[in-house]
């Protein structure tokens, strides 16, 4: 297990300038959001936990995380965008997570490009290796005491788990860097690379606004023009991805010629 103190030096100029590490929490997103609402947390703060007892994925699904083997962190952002653009913050952070992971692998793993090419973004909030989940991202919105809107974006990255660390029901759907590469990894260095990349994208957001996020994510994902099946509630909707809208929702071209905008669902 990486020593707790190692993580405190992983920050950038704004994102992660304050990093706190707790051994056990309910959910890093929940705690950081509550602190932001009261002013106890400031822009760029990162809260990292070795273990979450009530970690959440999207749609309030539970997130399984054996102690000390994942990167479980949340970052507080003040993007200056409307609350309806919350999904864009998750897309932006996913770009930073993927870039940071690539930088880390290039420095630490032989034949890194082979692993980097296997990474793919899955709408709306996952980083996958083939059909197995490596990282999930969750965004929450709130307002601080002065009325400023904020976003808390949490990431859960599977780092050093072996297959048996996952519950039986998840073993065909999850993976880790250890499973990918056959070697254990330095979580602190991985966090540092991810934070550096997230900061680069956040600075662009602060300078240029958010209009570039959805197109950048779409280009990286490669899903435009692909036939997708998306589970929405109890229905499965099939169509051709014709892009994302400005909020990060997916635009699905239906067989009847209509385009449906989907804000939340599971790509099958």
XYZ file of C-alpha atoms in Angstrom:
268
model
C 0.000 0.000 0.000
C 1.288 3.450 -0.904
C 2.038 5.544 2.180
C -0.585 8.174 2.904
C 1.969 11.007 2.941
C 3.010 10.254 -0.647
C -0.264 11.595 -1.986
C 0.081 15.069 -0.481
C 2.759 16.101 -3.003
C 0.722 15.114 -6.068
C -1.070 18.395 -6.638
C -0.734 20.979 -9.392
C -0.921 24.782 -9.118
C -4.719 24.830 -8.718
C -6.113 21.313 -8.934
C -4.833 19.442 -5.928
C -3.041 22.352 -4.294
C -4.661 20.923 -1.155
C -4.905 17.143 -0.970
C -6.334 15.412 2.052
C -6.173 11.668 2.549
C -8.512 9.773 4.834
C -8.265 6.052 5.602
C -12.002 5.362 5.470
C -14.944 7.507 4.345
C -18.510 6.959 3.283
C -18.061 8.720 -0.072
C -15.434 11.278 -1.098
C -18.009 13.037 -3.280
C -20.517 13.354 -0.453
C -17.958 14.693 2.025
C -16.342 17.170 -0.363
C -19.735 18.431 -1.524
C -20.846 19.065 2.071
C -17.590 20.909 2.777
C -17.966 23.041 -0.349
C -21.480 24.059 0.676
C -20.183 25.399 4.000
C -16.975 26.931 2.654
C -14.704 24.410 4.370
C -13.354 23.298 0.986
C -11.972 25.580 -1.714
C -11.522 25.407 -5.473
C -9.146 22.662 -6.547
C -9.324 20.717 -3.288
C -8.914 16.962 -3.624
C -10.192 14.467 -1.096
C -8.736 10.983 -1.416
C -9.706 7.881 0.527
C -8.092 4.496 0.931
C -11.522 2.928 1.307
C -15.140 3.972 0.810
C -17.954 2.296 2.697
C -20.687 3.912 0.606
C -18.937 4.682 -2.657
C -21.365 5.591 -5.418
C -21.395 5.189 -9.121
C -23.865 6.791 -11.451
C -27.564 6.322 -10.604
C -26.512 5.702 -6.977
C -25.069 2.284 -7.759
C -22.536 0.994 -5.261
C -18.824 1.141 -6.096
C -16.704 -1.776 -4.881
C -13.206 -0.798 -3.711
C -10.914 -3.068 -1.652
C -8.866 -0.933 0.788
C -5.580 0.421 -0.549
C -5.811 -0.955 -4.076
C -7.711 1.792 -5.899
C -7.395 5.501 -6.478
C -10.551 6.973 -4.974
C -10.608 10.760 -5.126
C -12.881 13.731 -5.685
C -11.984 17.219 -6.875
C -13.870 20.474 -6.269
C -14.308 22.693 -9.328
C -15.952 26.073 -9.845
C -16.443 25.968 -13.619
C -18.719 28.980 -13.994
C -21.120 26.960 -16.154
C -24.853 26.386 -15.625
C -25.901 23.436 -13.491
C -27.340 21.710 -16.552
C -23.778 21.422 -17.883
C -22.751 19.210 -14.966
C -22.254 16.202 -17.225
C -19.582 18.137 -19.105
C -17.442 18.223 -15.966
C -17.381 14.434 -15.870
C -16.481 14.291 -19.559
C -13.681 16.805 -19.023
C -12.238 14.928 -16.059
C -12.428 11.649 -17.979
C -10.198 13.176 -20.663
C -7.707 14.184 -17.981
C -7.812 10.774 -16.330
C -7.178 9.025 -19.645
C -4.331 11.374 -20.587
C -2.733 11.085 -17.156
C -2.950 7.318 -17.248
C -1.277 7.318 -20.644
C 1.595 9.474 -19.379
C 2.044 7.213 -16.380
C 2.114 4.043 -18.489
C 4.640 5.504 -20.934
C 7.099 6.072 -18.101
C 6.569 2.854 -16.192
C 5.520 -0.010 -18.464
C 7.317 -1.607 -21.439
C 5.295 -1.528 -24.657
C 3.000 1.045 -23.072
C 1.332 2.052 -26.337
C -0.266 -1.374 -26.562
C -2.071 -0.753 -23.287
C -2.873 2.854 -24.109
C -4.529 1.849 -27.379
C -6.764 -0.548 -25.447
C -8.249 2.293 -23.363
C -11.586 3.666 -24.496
C -14.096 6.167 -23.196
C -17.638 4.911 -22.661
C -20.502 7.376 -22.437
C -21.267 8.888 -20.057
C -18.706 8.234 -17.345
C -16.465 5.192 -17.733
C -12.952 4.403 -18.893
C -12.843 0.895 -20.287
C -10.337 -1.716 -21.396
C -12.249 -3.658 -24.003
C -15.555 -4.419 -22.323
C -14.169 -4.231 -18.785
C -14.401 -1.174 -16.560
C -11.151 0.359 -15.347
C -12.452 3.676 -14.010
C -15.781 5.266 -13.190
C -16.461 8.981 -12.829
C -19.321 10.638 -10.962
C -20.281 14.328 -10.903
C -22.363 16.139 -8.285
C -23.444 19.783 -8.338
C -24.058 22.231 -5.521
C -24.019 25.875 -4.455
C -21.701 27.375 -1.844
C -22.607 29.925 0.816
C -22.037 32.852 -1.538
C -24.308 31.419 -4.218
C -21.581 30.160 -6.540
C -22.301 26.917 -8.326
C -19.711 24.170 -8.069
C -19.086 20.644 -9.284
C -17.558 17.792 -7.335
C -16.163 15.179 -9.695
C -15.128 11.851 -8.260
C -13.024 9.148 -9.898
C -12.571 5.547 -8.885
C -9.639 3.899 -10.656
C -8.927 0.191 -10.278
C -5.161 0.027 -9.815
C -3.718 -2.982 -7.990
C -6.645 -5.382 -7.701
C -6.281 -8.974 -8.773
C -9.295 -10.690 -10.276
C -10.208 -12.285 -6.942
C -10.400 -8.848 -5.290
C -13.594 -8.185 -7.236
C -16.908 -9.728 -6.204
C -17.782 -12.748 -8.311
C -20.555 -10.860 -10.067
C -18.096 -8.180 -11.307
C -15.200 -10.358 -12.453
C -16.308 -10.431 -16.074
C -17.052 -6.696 -16.117
C -14.110 -5.093 -14.254
C -10.371 -4.872 -14.675
C -7.383 -3.098 -13.101
C -3.965 -1.833 -14.125
C -2.471 -4.846 -12.373
C -4.628 -7.243 -14.383
C -3.781 -5.346 -17.592
C -0.023 -5.221 -17.155
C 0.862 -7.989 -14.702
C 2.677 -5.620 -12.358
C 1.774 -3.491 -9.331
C 1.654 0.267 -9.739
C 2.561 3.380 -7.758
C -0.743 5.023 -7.007
C 0.794 8.322 -5.917
C 2.630 8.797 -9.208
C -0.493 7.828 -11.123
C -2.509 10.412 -9.188
C 0.101 13.079 -9.901
C -0.070 12.429 -13.644
C -3.865 12.468 -13.635
C -4.039 15.687 -11.612
C -1.602 17.374 -13.997
C -3.782 16.479 -16.978
C -7.025 17.459 -15.236
C -5.481 20.836 -14.399
C -4.590 21.416 -18.052
C -8.186 20.825 -19.128
C -9.616 22.843 -16.236
C -7.435 25.816 -17.124
C -8.731 25.597 -20.682
C -12.292 25.542 -19.348
C -11.666 28.648 -17.230
C -10.067 30.458 -20.168
C -12.273 29.374 -23.071
C -15.569 28.170 -21.607
C -17.050 24.712 -21.991
C -18.057 24.539 -25.662
C -15.011 22.453 -26.620
C -15.570 19.647 -24.085
C -18.275 17.608 -25.813
C -16.579 17.714 -29.257
C -13.213 16.772 -27.734
C -14.725 13.862 -25.826
C -16.687 12.709 -28.885
C -13.602 12.704 -31.090
C -11.620 10.767 -28.501
C -14.383 8.211 -27.939
C -14.852 7.359 -31.600
C -18.557 6.579 -31.126
C -19.930 9.027 -33.685
C -21.484 7.058 -36.523
C -21.610 3.836 -34.523
C -24.785 1.878 -33.871
C -25.505 1.916 -30.148
C -27.989 0.300 -27.843
C -28.711 2.386 -24.749
C -30.726 1.135 -21.815
C -32.954 3.900 -20.463
C -35.069 2.831 -17.490
C -36.633 -0.455 -18.614
C -36.309 0.157 -22.354
C -33.435 -0.337 -24.795
C -33.140 2.311 -27.506
C -31.189 1.486 -30.671
C -29.820 3.963 -33.157
C -26.800 5.636 -34.689
C -24.799 8.074 -32.581
C -24.898 11.398 -34.393
C -22.990 13.309 -31.729
C -23.327 14.924 -28.327
C -25.240 18.081 -27.574
C -23.737 21.020 -25.728
C -24.638 19.530 -22.343
C -22.880 16.231 -23.041
C -26.082 14.303 -23.741
C -25.893 11.743 -26.525
C -27.802 12.273 -29.772
C -29.139 9.033 -31.182
C -30.499 8.810 -34.719
C -33.521 6.512 -34.692
C -34.734 4.262 -37.534
C -37.742 6.569 -38.092
C -35.435 9.474 -38.876
C -35.923 11.281 -35.584
C -33.049 12.176 -33.258
C -33.467 11.393 -29.586
C -31.466 13.225 -26.931
C -30.481 10.923 -24.074
C -29.157 12.479 -20.880
C -28.773 9.339 -18.797
C -28.563 5.670 -19.679
C -26.304 2.658 -20.063
C -24.624 1.887 -23.370
C -25.028 -1.863 -23.762
